[in-house]
mmCIF file of C-alpha atoms in Angstrom:
data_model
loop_
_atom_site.group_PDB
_atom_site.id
_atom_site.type_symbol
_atom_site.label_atom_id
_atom_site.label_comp_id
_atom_site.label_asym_id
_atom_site.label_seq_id
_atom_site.Cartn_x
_atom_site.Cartn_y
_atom_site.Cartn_z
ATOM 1 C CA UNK Y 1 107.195 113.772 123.286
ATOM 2 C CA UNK Y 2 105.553 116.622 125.727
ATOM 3 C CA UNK Y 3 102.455 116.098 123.316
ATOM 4 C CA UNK Y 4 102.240 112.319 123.264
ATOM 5 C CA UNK Y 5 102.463 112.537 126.955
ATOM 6 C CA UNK Y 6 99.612 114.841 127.441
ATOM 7 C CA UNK Y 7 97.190 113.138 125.005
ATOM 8 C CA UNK Y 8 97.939 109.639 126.990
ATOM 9 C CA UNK Y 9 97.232 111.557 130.177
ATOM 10 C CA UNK Y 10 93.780 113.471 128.484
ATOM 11 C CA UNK Y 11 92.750 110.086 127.198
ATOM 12 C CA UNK Y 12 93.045 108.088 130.363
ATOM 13 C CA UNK Y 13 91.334 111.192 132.326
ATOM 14 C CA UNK Y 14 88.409 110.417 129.686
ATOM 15 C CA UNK Y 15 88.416 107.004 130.087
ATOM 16 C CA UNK Y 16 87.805 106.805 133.881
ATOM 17 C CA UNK Y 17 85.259 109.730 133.582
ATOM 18 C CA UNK Y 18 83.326 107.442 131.124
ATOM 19 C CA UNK Y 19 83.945 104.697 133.749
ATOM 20 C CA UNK Y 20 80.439 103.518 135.209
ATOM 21 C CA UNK Y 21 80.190 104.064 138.677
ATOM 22 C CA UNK Y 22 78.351 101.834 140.485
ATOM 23 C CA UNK Y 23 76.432 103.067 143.938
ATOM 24 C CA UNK Y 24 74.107 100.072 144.749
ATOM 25 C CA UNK Y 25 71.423 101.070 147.752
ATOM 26 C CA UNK Y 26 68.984 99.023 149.409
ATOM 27 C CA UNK Y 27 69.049 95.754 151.574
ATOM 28 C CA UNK Y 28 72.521 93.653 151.049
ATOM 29 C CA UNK Y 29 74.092 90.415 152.526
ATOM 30 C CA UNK Y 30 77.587 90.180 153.497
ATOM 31 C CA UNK Y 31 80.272 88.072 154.138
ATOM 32 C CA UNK Y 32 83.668 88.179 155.574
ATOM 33 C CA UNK Y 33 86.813 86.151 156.456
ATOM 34 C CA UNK Y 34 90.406 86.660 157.234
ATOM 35 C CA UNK Y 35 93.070 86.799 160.232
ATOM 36 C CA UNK Y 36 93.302 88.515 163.531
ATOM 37 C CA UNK Y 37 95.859 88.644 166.451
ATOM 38 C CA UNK Y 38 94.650 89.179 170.244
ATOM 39 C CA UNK Y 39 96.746 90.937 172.380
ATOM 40 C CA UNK Y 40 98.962 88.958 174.980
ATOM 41 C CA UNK Y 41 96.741 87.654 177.524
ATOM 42 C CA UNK Y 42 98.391 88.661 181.255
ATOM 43 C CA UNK Y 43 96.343 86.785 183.999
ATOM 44 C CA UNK Y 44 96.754 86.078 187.872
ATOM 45 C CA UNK Y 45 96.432 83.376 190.197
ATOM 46 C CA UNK Y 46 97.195 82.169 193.435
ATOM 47 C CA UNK Y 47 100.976 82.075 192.789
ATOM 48 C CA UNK Y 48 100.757 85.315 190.846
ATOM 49 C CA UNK Y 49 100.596 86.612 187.694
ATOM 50 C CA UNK Y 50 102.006 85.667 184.284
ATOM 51 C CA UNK Y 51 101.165 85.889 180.913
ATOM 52 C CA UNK Y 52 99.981 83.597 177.956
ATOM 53 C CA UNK Y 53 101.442 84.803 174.229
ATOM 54 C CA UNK Y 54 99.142 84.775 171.538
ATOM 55 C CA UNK Y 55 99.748 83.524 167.942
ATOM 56 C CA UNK Y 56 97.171 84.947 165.502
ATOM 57 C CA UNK Y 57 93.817 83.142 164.594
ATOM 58 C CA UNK Y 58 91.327 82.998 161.862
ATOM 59 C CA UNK Y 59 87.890 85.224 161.706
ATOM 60 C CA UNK Y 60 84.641 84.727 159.538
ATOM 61 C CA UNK Y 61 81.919 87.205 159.874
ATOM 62 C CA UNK Y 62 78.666 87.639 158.531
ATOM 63 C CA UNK Y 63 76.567 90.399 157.859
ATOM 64 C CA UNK Y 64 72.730 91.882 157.074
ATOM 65 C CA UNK Y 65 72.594 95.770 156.017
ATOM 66 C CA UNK Y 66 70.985 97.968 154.421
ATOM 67 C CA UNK Y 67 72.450 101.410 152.562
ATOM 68 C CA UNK Y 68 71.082 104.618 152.027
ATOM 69 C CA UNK Y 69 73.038 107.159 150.230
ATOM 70 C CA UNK Y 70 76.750 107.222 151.710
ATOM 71 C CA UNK Y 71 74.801 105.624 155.343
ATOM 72 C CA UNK Y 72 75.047 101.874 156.187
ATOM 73 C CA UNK Y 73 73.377 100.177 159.019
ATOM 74 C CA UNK Y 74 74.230 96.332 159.910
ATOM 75 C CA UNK Y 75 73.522 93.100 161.787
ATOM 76 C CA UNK Y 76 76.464 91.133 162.325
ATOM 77 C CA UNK Y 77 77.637 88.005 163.456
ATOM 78 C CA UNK Y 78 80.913 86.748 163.912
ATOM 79 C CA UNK Y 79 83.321 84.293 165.107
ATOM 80 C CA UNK Y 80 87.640 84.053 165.897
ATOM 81 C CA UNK Y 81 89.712 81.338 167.266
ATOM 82 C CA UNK Y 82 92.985 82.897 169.008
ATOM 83 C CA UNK Y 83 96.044 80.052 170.330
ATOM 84 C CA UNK Y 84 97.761 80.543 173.721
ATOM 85 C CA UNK Y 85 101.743 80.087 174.242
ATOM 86 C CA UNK Y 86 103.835 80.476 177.392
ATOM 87 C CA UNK Y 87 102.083 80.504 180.223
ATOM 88 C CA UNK Y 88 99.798 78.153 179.240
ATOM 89 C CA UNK Y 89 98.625 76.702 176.303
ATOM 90 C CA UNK Y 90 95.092 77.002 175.729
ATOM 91 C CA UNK Y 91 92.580 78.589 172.841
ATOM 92 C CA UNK Y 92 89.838 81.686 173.092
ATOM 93 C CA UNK Y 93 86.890 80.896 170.686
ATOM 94 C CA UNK Y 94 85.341 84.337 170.885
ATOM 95 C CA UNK Y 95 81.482 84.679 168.955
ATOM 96 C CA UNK Y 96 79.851 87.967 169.008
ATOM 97 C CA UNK Y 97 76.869 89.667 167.345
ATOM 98 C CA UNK Y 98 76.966 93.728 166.617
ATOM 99 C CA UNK Y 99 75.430 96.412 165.410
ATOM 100 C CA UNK Y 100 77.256 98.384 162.903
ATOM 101 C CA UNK Y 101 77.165 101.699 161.523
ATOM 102 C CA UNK Y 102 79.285 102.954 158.647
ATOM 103 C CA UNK Y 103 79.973 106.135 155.897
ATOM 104 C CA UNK Y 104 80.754 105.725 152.470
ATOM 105 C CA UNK Y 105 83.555 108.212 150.833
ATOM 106 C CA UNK Y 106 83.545 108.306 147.104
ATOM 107 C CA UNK Y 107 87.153 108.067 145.929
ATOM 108 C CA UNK Y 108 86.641 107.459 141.597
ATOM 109 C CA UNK Y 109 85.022 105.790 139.420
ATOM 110 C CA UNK Y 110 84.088 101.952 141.417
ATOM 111 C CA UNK Y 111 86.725 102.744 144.219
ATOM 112 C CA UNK Y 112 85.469 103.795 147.795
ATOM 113 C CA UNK Y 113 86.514 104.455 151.513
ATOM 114 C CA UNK Y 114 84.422 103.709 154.463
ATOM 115 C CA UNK Y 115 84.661 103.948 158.312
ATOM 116 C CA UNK Y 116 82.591 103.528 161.185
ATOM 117 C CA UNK Y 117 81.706 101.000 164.107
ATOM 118 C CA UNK Y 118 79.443 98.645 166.174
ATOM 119 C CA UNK Y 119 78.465 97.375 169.523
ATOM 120 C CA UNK Y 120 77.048 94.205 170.828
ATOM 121 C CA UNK Y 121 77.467 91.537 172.827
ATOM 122 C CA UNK Y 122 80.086 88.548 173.156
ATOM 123 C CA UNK Y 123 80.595 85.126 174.799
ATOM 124 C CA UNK Y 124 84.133 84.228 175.514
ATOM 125 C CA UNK Y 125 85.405 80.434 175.871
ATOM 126 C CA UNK Y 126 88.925 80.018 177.219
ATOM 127 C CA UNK Y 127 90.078 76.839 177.299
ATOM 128 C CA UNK Y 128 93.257 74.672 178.144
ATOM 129 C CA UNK Y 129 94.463 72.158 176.690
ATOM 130 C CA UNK Y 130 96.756 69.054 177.952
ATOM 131 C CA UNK Y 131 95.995 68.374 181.529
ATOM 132 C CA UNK Y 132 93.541 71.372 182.131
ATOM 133 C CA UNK Y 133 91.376 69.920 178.905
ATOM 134 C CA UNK Y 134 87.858 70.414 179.525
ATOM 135 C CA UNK Y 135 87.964 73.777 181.517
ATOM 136 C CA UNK Y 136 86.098 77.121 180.407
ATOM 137 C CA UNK Y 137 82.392 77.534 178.451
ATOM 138 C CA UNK Y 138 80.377 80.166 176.825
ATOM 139 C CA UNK Y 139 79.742 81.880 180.087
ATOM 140 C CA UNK Y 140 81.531 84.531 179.971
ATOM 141 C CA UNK Y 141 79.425 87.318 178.375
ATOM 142 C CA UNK Y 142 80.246 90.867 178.072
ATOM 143 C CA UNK Y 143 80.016 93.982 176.349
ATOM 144 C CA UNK Y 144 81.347 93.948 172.680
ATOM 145 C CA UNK Y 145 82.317 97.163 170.864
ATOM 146 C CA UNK Y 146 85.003 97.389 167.538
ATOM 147 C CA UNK Y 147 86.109 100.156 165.298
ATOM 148 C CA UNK Y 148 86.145 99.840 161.465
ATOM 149 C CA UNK Y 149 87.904 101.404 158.758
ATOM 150 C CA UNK Y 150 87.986 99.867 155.062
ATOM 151 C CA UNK Y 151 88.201 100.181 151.268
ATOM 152 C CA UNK Y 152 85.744 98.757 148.610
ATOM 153 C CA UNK Y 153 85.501 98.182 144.870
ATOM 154 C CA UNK Y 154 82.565 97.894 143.505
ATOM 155 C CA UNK Y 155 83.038 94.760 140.777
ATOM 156 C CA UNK Y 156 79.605 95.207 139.590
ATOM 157 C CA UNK Y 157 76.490 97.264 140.149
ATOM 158 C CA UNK Y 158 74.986 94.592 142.648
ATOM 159 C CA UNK Y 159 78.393 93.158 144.235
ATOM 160 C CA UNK Y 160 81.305 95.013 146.358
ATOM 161 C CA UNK Y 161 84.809 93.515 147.203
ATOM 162 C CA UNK Y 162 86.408 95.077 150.695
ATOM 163 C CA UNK Y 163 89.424 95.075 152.758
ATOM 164 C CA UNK Y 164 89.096 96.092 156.068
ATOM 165 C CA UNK Y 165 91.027 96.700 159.403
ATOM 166 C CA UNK Y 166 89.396 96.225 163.193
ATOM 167 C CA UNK Y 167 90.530 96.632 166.386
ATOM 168 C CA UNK Y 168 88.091 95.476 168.884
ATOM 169 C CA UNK Y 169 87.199 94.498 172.505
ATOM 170 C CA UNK Y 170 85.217 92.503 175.008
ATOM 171 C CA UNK Y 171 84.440 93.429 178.346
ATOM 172 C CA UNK Y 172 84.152 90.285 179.637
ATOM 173 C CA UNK Y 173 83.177 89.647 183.768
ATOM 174 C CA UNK Y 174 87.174 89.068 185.421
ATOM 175 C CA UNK Y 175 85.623 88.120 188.641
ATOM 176 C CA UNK Y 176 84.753 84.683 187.712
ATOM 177 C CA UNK Y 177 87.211 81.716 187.919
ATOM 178 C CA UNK Y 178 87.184 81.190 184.403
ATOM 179 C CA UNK Y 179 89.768 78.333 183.527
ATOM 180 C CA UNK Y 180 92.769 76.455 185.737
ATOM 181 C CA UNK Y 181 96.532 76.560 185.706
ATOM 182 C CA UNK Y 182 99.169 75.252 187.596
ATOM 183 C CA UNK Y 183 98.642 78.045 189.989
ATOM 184 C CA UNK Y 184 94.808 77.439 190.065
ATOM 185 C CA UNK Y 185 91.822 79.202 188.895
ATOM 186 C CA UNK Y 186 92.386 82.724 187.537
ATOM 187 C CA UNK Y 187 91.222 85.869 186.054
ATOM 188 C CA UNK Y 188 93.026 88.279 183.725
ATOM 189 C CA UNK Y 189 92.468 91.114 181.170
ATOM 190 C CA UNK Y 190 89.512 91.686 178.952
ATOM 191 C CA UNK Y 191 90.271 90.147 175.289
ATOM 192 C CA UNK Y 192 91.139 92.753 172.223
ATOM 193 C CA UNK Y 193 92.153 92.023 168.826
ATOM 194 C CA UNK Y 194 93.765 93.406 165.619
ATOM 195 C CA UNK Y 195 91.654 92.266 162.566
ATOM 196 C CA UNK Y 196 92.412 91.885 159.117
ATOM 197 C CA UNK Y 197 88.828 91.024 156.759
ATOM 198 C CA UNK Y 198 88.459 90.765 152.757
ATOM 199 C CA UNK Y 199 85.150 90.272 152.121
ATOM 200 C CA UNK Y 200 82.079 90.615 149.662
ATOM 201 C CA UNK Y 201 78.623 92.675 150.221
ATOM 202 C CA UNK Y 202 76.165 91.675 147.730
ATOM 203 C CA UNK Y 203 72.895 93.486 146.989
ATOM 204 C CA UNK Y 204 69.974 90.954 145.695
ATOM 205 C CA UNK Y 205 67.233 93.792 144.832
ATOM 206 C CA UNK Y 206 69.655 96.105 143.240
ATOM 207 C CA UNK Y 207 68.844 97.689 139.651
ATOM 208 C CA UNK Y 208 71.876 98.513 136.753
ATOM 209 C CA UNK Y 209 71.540 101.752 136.008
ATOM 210 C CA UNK Y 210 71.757 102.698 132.425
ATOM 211 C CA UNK Y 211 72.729 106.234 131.849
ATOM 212 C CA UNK Y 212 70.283 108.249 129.786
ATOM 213 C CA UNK Y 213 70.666 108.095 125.834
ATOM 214 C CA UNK Y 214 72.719 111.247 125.136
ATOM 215 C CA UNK Y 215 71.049 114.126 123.753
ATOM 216 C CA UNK Y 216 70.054 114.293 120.186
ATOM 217 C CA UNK Y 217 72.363 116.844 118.120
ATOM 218 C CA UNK Y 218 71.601 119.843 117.470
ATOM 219 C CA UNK Y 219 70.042 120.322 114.312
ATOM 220 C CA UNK Y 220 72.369 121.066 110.874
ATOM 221 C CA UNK Y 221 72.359 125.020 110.189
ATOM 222 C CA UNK Y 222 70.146 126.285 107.457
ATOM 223 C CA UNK Y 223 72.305 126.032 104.187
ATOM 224 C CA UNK Y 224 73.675 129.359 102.938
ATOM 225 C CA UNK Y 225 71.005 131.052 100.908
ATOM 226 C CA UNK Y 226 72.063 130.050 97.091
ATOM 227 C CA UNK Y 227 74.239 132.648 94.869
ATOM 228 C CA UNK Y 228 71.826 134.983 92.783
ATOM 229 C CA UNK Y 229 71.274 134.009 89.627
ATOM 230 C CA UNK Y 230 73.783 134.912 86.779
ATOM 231 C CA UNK Y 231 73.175 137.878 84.534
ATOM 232 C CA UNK Y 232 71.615 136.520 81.305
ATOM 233 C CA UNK Y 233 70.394 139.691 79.757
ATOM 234 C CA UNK Y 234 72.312 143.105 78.687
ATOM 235 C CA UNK Y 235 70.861 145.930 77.148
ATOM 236 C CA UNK Y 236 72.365 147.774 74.699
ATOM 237 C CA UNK Y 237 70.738 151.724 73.718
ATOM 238 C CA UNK Y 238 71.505 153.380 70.643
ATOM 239 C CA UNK Y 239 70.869 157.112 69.237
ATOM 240 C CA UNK Y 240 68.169 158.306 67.161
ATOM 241 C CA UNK Y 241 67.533 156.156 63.548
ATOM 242 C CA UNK Y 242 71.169 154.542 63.812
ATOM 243 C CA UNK Y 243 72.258 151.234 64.166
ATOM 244 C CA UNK Y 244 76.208 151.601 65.268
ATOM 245 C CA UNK Y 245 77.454 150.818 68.910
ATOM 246 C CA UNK Y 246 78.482 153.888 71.280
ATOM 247 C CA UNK Y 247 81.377 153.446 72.974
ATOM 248 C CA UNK Y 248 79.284 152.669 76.443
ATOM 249 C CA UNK Y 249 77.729 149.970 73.625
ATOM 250 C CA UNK Y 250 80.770 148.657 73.393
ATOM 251 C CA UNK Y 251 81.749 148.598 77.331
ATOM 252 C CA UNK Y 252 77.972 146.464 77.452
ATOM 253 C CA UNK Y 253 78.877 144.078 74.491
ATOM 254 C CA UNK Y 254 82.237 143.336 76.136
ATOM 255 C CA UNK Y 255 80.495 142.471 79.813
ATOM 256 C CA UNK Y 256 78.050 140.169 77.832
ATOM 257 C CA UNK Y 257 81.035 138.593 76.538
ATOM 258 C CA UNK Y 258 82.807 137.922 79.517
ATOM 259 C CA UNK Y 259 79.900 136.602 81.078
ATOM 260 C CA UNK Y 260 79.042 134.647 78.258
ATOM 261 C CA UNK Y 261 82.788 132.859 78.620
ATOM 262 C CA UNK Y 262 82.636 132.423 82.075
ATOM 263 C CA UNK Y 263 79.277 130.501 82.150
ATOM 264 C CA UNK Y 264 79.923 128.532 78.981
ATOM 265 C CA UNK Y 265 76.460 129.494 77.734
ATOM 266 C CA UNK Y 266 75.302 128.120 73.870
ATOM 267 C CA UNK Y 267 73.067 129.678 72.910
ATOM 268 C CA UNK Y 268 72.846 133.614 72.429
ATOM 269 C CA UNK Y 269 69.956 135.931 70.855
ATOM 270 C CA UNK Y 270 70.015 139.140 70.127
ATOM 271 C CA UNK Y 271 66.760 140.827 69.758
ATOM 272 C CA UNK Y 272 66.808 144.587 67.677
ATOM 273 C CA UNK Y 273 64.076 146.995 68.889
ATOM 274 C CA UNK Y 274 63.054 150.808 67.537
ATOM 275 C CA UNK Y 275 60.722 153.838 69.180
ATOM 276 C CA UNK Y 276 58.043 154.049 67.601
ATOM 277 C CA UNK Y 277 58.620 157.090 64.917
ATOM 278 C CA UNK Y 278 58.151 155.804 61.264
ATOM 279 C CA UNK Y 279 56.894 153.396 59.736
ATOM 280 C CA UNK Y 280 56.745 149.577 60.737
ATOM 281 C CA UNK Y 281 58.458 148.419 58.034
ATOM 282 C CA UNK Y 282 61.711 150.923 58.255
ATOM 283 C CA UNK Y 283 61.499 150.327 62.000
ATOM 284 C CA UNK Y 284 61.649 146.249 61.213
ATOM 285 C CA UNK Y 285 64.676 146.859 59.081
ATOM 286 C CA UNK Y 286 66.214 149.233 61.527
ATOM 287 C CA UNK Y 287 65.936 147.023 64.422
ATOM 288 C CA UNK Y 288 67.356 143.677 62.713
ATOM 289 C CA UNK Y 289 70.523 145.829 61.684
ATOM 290 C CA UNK Y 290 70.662 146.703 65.506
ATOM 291 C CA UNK Y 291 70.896 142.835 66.135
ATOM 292 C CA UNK Y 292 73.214 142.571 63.262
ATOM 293 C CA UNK Y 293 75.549 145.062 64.866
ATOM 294 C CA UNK Y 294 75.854 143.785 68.439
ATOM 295 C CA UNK Y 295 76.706 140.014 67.082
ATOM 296 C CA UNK Y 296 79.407 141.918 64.821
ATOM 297 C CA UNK Y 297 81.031 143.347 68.153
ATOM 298 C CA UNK Y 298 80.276 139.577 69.764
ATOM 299 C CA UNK Y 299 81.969 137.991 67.039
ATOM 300 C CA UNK Y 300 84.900 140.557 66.437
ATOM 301 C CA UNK Y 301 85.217 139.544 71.114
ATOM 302 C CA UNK Y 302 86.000 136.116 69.889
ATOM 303 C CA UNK Y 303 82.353 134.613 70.052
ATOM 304 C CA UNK Y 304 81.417 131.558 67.792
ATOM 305 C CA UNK Y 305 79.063 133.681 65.313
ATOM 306 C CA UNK Y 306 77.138 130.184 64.922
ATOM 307 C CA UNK Y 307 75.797 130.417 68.748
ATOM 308 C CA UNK Y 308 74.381 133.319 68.057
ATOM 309 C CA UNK Y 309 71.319 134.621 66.759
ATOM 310 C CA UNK Y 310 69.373 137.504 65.955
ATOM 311 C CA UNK Y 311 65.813 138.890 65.038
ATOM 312 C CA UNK Y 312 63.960 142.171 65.007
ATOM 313 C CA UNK Y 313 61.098 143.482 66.601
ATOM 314 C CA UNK Y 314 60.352 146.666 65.308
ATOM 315 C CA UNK Y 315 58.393 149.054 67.465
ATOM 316 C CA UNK Y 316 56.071 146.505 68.881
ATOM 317 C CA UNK Y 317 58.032 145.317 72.097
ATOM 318 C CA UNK Y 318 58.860 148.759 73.336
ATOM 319 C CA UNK Y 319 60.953 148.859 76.975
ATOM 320 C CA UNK Y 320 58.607 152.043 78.057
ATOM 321 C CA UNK Y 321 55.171 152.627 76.177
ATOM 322 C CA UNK Y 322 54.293 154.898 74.177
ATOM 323 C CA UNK Y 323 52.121 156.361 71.368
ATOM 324 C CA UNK Y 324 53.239 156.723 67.509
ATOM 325 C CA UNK Y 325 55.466 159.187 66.638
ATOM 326 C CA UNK Y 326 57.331 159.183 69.872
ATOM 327 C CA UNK Y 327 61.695 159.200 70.444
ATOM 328 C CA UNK Y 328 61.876 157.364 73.567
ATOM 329 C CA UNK Y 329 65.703 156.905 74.175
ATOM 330 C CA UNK Y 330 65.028 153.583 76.457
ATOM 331 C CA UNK Y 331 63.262 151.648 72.806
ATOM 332 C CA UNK Y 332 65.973 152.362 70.643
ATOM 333 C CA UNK Y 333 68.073 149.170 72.061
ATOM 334 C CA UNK Y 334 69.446 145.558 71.337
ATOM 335 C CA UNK Y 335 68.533 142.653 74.126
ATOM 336 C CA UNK Y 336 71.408 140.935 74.540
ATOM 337 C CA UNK Y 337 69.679 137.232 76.004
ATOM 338 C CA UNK Y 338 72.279 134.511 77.280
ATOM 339 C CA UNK Y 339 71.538 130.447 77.070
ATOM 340 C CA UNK Y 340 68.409 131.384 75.628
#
């Protein structure tokens, strides 16, 4: 179970480090809506001061930006409608333009963090409804600042999806007589709100990035140098003018044997050779009874005597040359030649 376990876990670790991860730079476009609450609005009049109860509103915001590396830098526009209850009932359409500046943290594989913030400018419209309707404008402008703090998926290599919290404010001019009530003209509190966007950024000139091809592999190792070749010929020496095996004859009869069993060999010659005292003819005779001998021995080991063969050679194929008359140990042999 422990084992399963841990190969789920190693394969899901190599999935989402095979995962592509998409970092789109360059000029975007972006575009937001969602809902946002003002804080109570507390104004005074005449007759004092009360305050109006807010219920929360809709935003839409739009955006132009361009990134570089984690960086973003953006023009934005945006708009929010906020409703009035209790002490009067009215509306604040609130429009605004920004400029915003914002860092990108890399969380995994398409999944990121950002924060940051903007200032601009605002225009404020509060107006009443019922039998104030008509009062307030655009004319109150002010100072616009908002804070920023969101997270972002990147769905493809040119498109992001983000949710994002704001709280932001406008410093709007309280000295002016902006709308009526009951009690008169008044003036109250600058406007802020809580904000709640989802939103997408979408970059037009962006390029997929394909990974590199991998890396070729490296190249097979050399194949093992091949076995050396099998022994196919044993010598075997024999004393002066005879033609019977020694008993280190013997011991070289019996390795041809084996070999010739465990390679499965056919064919078999066995080639008699003499030194070169006497005469050719006794040397001819001499060396085929040398043949003779060593099949006897191969025969008597359990060898087919019809796979073998023999022939003699006299003194005219000596191992180490010499002149007539000469008992050179290394002639007086039998050639012993395997799958010949």
């Amino acid at each position: 179970m422990k084992l399963r376990v841990a190969l789920i876990a190693g394969a899901a670790l190599c999935a989402l480090a095979v995962s592509p991860t998409y970092a789109a730079e360059g000029w975007y476009v972006g575009l937001g809506a969602g809902w946002q609450k003002a804080d109570n609005f507390t104004f005074n009049t005449v007759d004092g001061g009360d305050t109006a109860y807010t219920n929360g509103g809709f935003i839409a915001t739009g955006a132009l930006g361009y990134k570089y590396g984690n960086w973003r830098v953006e023009v934005e526009g945006s708009g929010s409608h906020t409703k009035y209850v209790g002490g009067y009932e009215g509306g604040q359409i609130w429009t605004g333009a920004s400029v915003n500046i914002l860092y990108d943290f890399h969380l995994m594989p398409r999944w990121g963090a950002y924060a940051g913030g903007g200032v601009g400018g605002g225009a404020l419209n509060r107006e009443a409804y019922g039998p104030f309707l008509g009062a307030g404008g655009f004319g109150q402008w002010g100072f616009q600042w908002q804070v920023i703090a969101g997270l972002q998926y990147a769905a493809r290599y040119n498109l992001d999806l983000y949710a994002e919290y704001r709280y932001r404010g406008l410093g709007v001019d309280n000295t002016v007589e902006f709308y009526p009530t009951p009690g008169g003209a008044a003036t109250g509190n600058d406007p802020r709100q809580n904000v709640v966007l989802l939103g997408i950024r979408y970059y037009p000139f962006a390029v997929e990035y394909v990974p590199p091809p991998p890396p070729p592999p490296p190249p097979p190792p050399p194949p093992p140098p091949p076995p050396p070749p099998p022994v196919k010929t044993f010598i075997v020496f024999f004393d002066f003018n005879k033609a019977n095996l020694t008993a280190e004859a013997q011991q070289v009869v019996q390795q041809a044997v084996t070999t010739l069993k465990t390679q499965g060999s056919v064919r078999v010659l066995v080639t008699g050779h003499t030194d070169t005292v006497g005469s050719d003819s006794y040397n001819q005779g001499l060396s085929v009874r040398r043949a003779e001998a060593v099949k006897d021995e191969m025969v008597r080991e359990g060898v087919d005597g019809s796979t073998v063969s023999i022939e003699g050679k006299s003194f005219h194929d000596p191992l180490v040359p010499t002149g007539p008359g000469v008992r050179e140990p290394q002639n007086r042999r039998a050639v012993i030649n395997l799958n010949s």
